[in-house]
């Protein structure tokens, strides 16, 4: 089939009005596996197809776009960057949105590829042209691409800023249209994932503006459209910089997260829980949360309640947040921090160990795995090992392979066993016989099935 496609492609490049051949090529390509096309990538001469885009023929353009979308998937981004630069530049100024989107998606592939992106970045003129071409478009793919280009290096951010594109994006972020604001914050969050991006946003006062919008959200009846994105922005900012500095400088963010956990809207609760999990994923963030005192304890009670009673999706988000909050790397297990995680765990419910064990026995793999992750997070902390050892039937539950039926649950149980078996305090707390059972489980792997012993009976058939 790939040979037939190549023959048609050659035929198309020879003819002036190859409409029939384009229809046939589009049809053939639907049944050619991408792997076969990749093997023939060197033979894919796409210049003639790009040329046909510029004739004023709607069906021909649509066919060429469809064919190029398929064939370009088989071509490495580096090859596209080196050999199709001119075609991409012309595509960016094409009157048809479908051609622009095709072209922008290829520029996106180039920007995401570390080898290919240098082809654009080493050519300042080309980069400027790409940026200015995108500037004329109000396509969401163009906005995402601007951030991708800006994120590559301080120089590429500078081109985008000079062109006015970033400023336009930031204006929309703080504008009156709440739906546009909601999509813009996702794009700005991507820009903030780089150090130079965060510096730029801080210098331009954007982070302060986002904080002010959070403060004013109480009086905005439409804030539910954009508030989750704004709160996620600060959660990501805190974990990439310093949770303490971000929370001290932008107290409105912390205040809003606590408020959102009290919301009747499950979407708001979910975002707040996710953000708490992100904040508490390192020790500095845990200490920031601990400083809020009884307020955080009340929040833990709420998370424990939701983990038991909420919808399945929110239960999983609560369990994931707790895994993040309760985990302490072995080298950071000081007495103070161990006391802190123990007190957090005990705040969750009357008997948290039984709560999570109950969830881990439910017939939903996602929930089981999320509950097992909570056990794994605390498995190498001595206080948790004592709780587990003293809880009737818990050690047997850990050792019992028959409980987990699906691959994901077996993997999750294996991670728990591994965390216990590799702990320095486990032999002392669980006792040597149990420690040896854990080591045996570990060496047998997650999917071990005990052979069924068969005894030969004399005279049996």
mmCIF file with all atom_site columns, N, CA, C and O in Angstrom, residues 443-459:
data_model
loop_
_atom_site.group_PDB
_atom_site.id
_atom_site.type_symbol
_atom_site.label_atom_id
_atom_site.label_alt_id
_atom_site.label_comp_id
_atom_site.label_asym_id
_atom_site.label_entity_id
_atom_site.label_seq_id
_atom_site.pdbx_PDB_ins_code
_atom_site.Cartn_x
_atom_site.Cartn_y
_atom_site.Cartn_z
_atom_site.occupancy
_atom_site.B_iso_or_equiv
_atom_site.pdbx_formal_charge
_atom_site.auth_seq_id
_atom_site.auth_comp_id
_atom_site.auth_asym_id
_atom_site.auth_atom_id
_atom_site.pdbx_PDB_model_num
ATOM 1  N N  . UNK A 1 443 ? 10.971 -10.314 46.059 1.00 0.00 ? 443 UNK A N  1
ATOM 2  C CA . UNK A 1 443 ? 11.804 -11.043 45.088 1.00 0.00 ? 443 UNK A CA 1
ATOM 3  C C  . UNK A 1 443 ? 10.948 -11.831 44.090 1.00 0.00 ? 443 UNK A C  1
ATOM 4  O O  . UNK A 1 443 ? 11.351 -12.061 42.953 1.00 0.00 ? 443 UNK A O  1
ATOM 5  N N  . UNK A 1 444 ? 9.731  -12.220 44.490 1.00 0.00 ? 444 UNK A N  1
ATOM 6  C CA . UNK A 1 444 ? 8.859  -12.967 43.568 1.00 0.00 ? 444 UNK A CA 1
ATOM 7  C C  . UNK A 1 444 ? 8.199  -12.066 42.518 1.00 0.00 ? 444 UNK A C  1
ATOM 8  O O  . UNK A 1 444 ? 7.703  -12.542 41.502 1.00 0.00 ? 444 UNK A O  1
ATOM 9  N N  . UNK A 1 445 ? 8.196  -10.756 42.780 1.00 0.00 ? 445 UNK A N  1
ATOM 10 C CA . UNK A 1 445 ? 7.625  -9.818  41.804 1.00 0.00 ? 445 UNK A CA 1
ATOM 11 C C  . UNK A 1 445 ? 6.131  -9.609  41.998 1.00 0.00 ? 445 UNK A C  1
ATOM 12 O O  . UNK A 1 445 ? 5.488  -10.332 42.758 1.00 0.00 ? 445 UNK A O  1
ATOM 13 N N  . UNK A 1 446 ? 5.567  -8.625  41.279 1.00 0.00 ? 446 UNK A N  1
ATOM 14 C CA . UNK A 1 446 ? 4.158  -8.258  41.519 1.00 0.00 ? 446 UNK A CA 1
ATOM 15 C C  . UNK A 1 446 ? 3.137  -9.288  41.052 1.00 0.00 ? 446 UNK A C  1
ATOM 16 O O  . UNK A 1 446 ? 2.023  -9.327  41.558 1.00 0.00 ? 446 UNK A O  1
ATOM 17 N N  . UNK A 1 447 ? 3.492  -10.149 40.070 1.00 0.00 ? 447 UNK A N  1
ATOM 18 C CA . UNK A 1 447 ? 2.472  -11.009 39.451 1.00 0.00 ? 447 UNK A CA 1
ATOM 19 C C  . UNK A 1 447 ? 2.639  -12.494 39.784 1.00 0.00 ? 447 UNK A C  1
ATOM 20 O O  . UNK A 1 447 ? 2.075  -13.351 39.122 1.00 0.00 ? 447 UNK A O  1
ATOM 21 N N  . UNK A 1 448 ? 3.416  -12.773 40.811 1.00 0.00 ? 448 UNK A N  1
ATOM 22 C CA . UNK A 1 448 ? 3.694  -14.166 41.172 1.00 0.00 ? 448 UNK A CA 1
ATOM 23 C C  . UNK A 1 448 ? 2.408  -14.900 41.540 1.00 0.00 ? 448 UNK A C  1
ATOM 24 O O  . UNK A 1 448 ? 1.543  -14.378 42.246 1.00 0.00 ? 448 UNK A O  1
ATOM 25 N N  . UNK A 1 449 ? 2.266  -16.107 41.009 1.00 0.00 ? 449 UNK A N  1
ATOM 26 C CA . UNK A 1 449 ? 1.126  -16.961 41.374 1.00 0.00 ? 449 UNK A CA 1
ATOM 27 C C  . UNK A 1 449 ? 1.684  -18.236 41.993 1.00 0.00 ? 449 UNK A C  1
ATOM 28 O O  . UNK A 1 449 ? 2.518  -18.916 41.389 1.00 0.00 ? 449 UNK A O  1
ATOM 29 N N  . UNK A 1 450 ? 1.226  -18.548 43.200 1.00 0.00 ? 450 UNK A N  1
ATOM 30 C CA . UNK A 1 450 ? 1.737  -19.733 43.900 1.00 0.00 ? 450 UNK A CA 1
ATOM 31 C C  . UNK A 1 450 ? 1.288  -20.992 43.163 1.00 0.00 ? 450 UNK A C  1
ATOM 32 O O  . UNK A 1 450 ? 0.110  -21.150 42.852 1.00 0.00 ? 450 UNK A O  1
ATOM 33 N N  . UNK A 1 451 ? 2.259  -21.872 42.829 1.00 0.00 ? 451 UNK A N  1
ATOM 34 C CA . UNK A 1 451 ? 1.866  -23.100 42.110 1.00 0.00 ? 451 UNK A CA 1
ATOM 35 C C  . UNK A 1 451 ? 0.939  -23.966 42.971 1.00 0.00 ? 451 UNK A C  1
ATOM 36 O O  . UNK A 1 451 ? 1.117  -24.050 44.175 1.00 0.00 ? 451 UNK A O  1
ATOM 37 N N  . UNK A 1 452 ? -0.077 -24.550 42.329 1.00 0.00 ? 452 UNK A N  1
ATOM 38 C CA . UNK A 1 452 ? -1.018 -25.422 43.060 1.00 0.00 ? 452 UNK A CA 1
ATOM 39 C C  . UNK A 1 452 ? -0.381 -26.807 43.127 1.00 0.00 ? 452 UNK A C  1
ATOM 40 O O  . UNK A 1 452 ? -0.066 -27.413 42.107 1.00 0.00 ? 452 UNK A O  1
ATOM 41 N N  . UNK A 1 453 ? -0.161 -27.291 44.351 1.00 0.00 ? 453 UNK A N  1
ATOM 42 C CA . UNK A 1 453 ? 0.506  -28.600 44.494 1.00 0.00 ? 453 UNK A CA 1
ATOM 43 C C  . UNK A 1 453 ? -0.510 -29.708 44.169 1.00 0.00 ? 453 UNK A C  1
ATOM 44 O O  . UNK A 1 453 ? -1.641 -29.699 44.661 1.00 0.00 ? 453 UNK A O  1
ATOM 45 N N  . UNK A 1 454 ? -0.103 -30.644 43.334 1.00 0.00 ? 454 UNK A N  1
ATOM 46 C CA . UNK A 1 454 ? -0.983 -31.773 42.981 1.00 0.00 ? 454 UNK A CA 1
ATOM 47 C C  . UNK A 1 454 ? -0.365 -33.059 43.526 1.00 0.00 ? 454 UNK A C  1
ATOM 48 O O  . UNK A 1 454 ? 0.809  -33.332 43.325 1.00 0.00 ? 454 UNK A O  1
ATOM 49 N N  . UNK A 1 455 ? -1.194 -33.787 44.235 1.00 0.00 ? 455 UNK A N  1
ATOM 50 C CA . UNK A 1 455 ? -0.699 -35.050 44.829 1.00 0.00 ? 455 UNK A CA 1
ATOM 51 C C  . UNK A 1 455 ? -1.241 -36.214 44.004 1.00 0.00 ? 455 UNK A C  1
ATOM 52 O O  . UNK A 1 455 ? -2.455 -36.308 43.769 1.00 0.00 ? 455 UNK A O  1
ATOM 53 N N  . UNK A 1 456 ? -0.341 -37.076 43.560 1.00 0.00 ? 456 UNK A N  1
ATOM 54 C CA . UNK A 1 456 ? -0.783 -38.250 42.741 1.00 0.00 ? 456 UNK A CA 1
ATOM 55 C C  . UNK A 1 456 ? -1.487 -39.243 43.650 1.00 0.00 ? 456 UNK A C  1
ATOM 56 O O  . UNK A 1 456 ? -1.030 -39.559 44.739 1.00 0.00 ? 456 UNK A O  1
ATOM 57 N N  . UNK A 1 457 ? -2.630 -39.677 43.193 1.00 0.00 ? 457 UNK A N  1
ATOM 58 C CA . UNK A 1 457 ? -3.387 -40.677 43.955 1.00 0.00 ? 457 UNK A CA 1
ATOM 59 C C  . UNK A 1 457 ? -3.281 -42.014 43.237 1.00 0.00 ? 457 UNK A C  1
ATOM 60 O O  . UNK A 1 457 ? -3.559 -42.087 42.036 1.00 0.00 ? 457 UNK A O  1
ATOM 61 N N  . UNK A 1 458 ? -2.892 -43.045 43.963 1.00 0.00 ? 458 UNK A N  1
ATOM 62 C CA . UNK A 1 458 ? -2.700 -44.360 43.326 1.00 0.00 ? 458 UNK A CA 1
ATOM 63 C C  . UNK A 1 458 ? -4.026 -44.865 42.709 1.00 0.00 ? 458 UNK A C  1
ATOM 64 O O  . UNK A 1 458 ? -5.072 -44.774 43.335 1.00 0.00 ? 458 UNK A O  1
ATOM 65 N N  . UNK A 1 459 ? -3.954 -45.300 41.473 1.00 0.00 ? 459 UNK A N  1
ATOM 66 C CA . UNK A 1 459 ? -5.127 -45.859 40.789 1.00 0.00 ? 459 UNK A CA 1
ATOM 67 C C  . UNK A 1 459 ? -5.961 -44.833 40.071 1.00 0.00 ? 459 UNK A C  1
ATOM 68 O O  . UNK A 1 459 ? -6.925 -45.165 39.438 1.00 0.00 ? 459 UNK A O  1
#
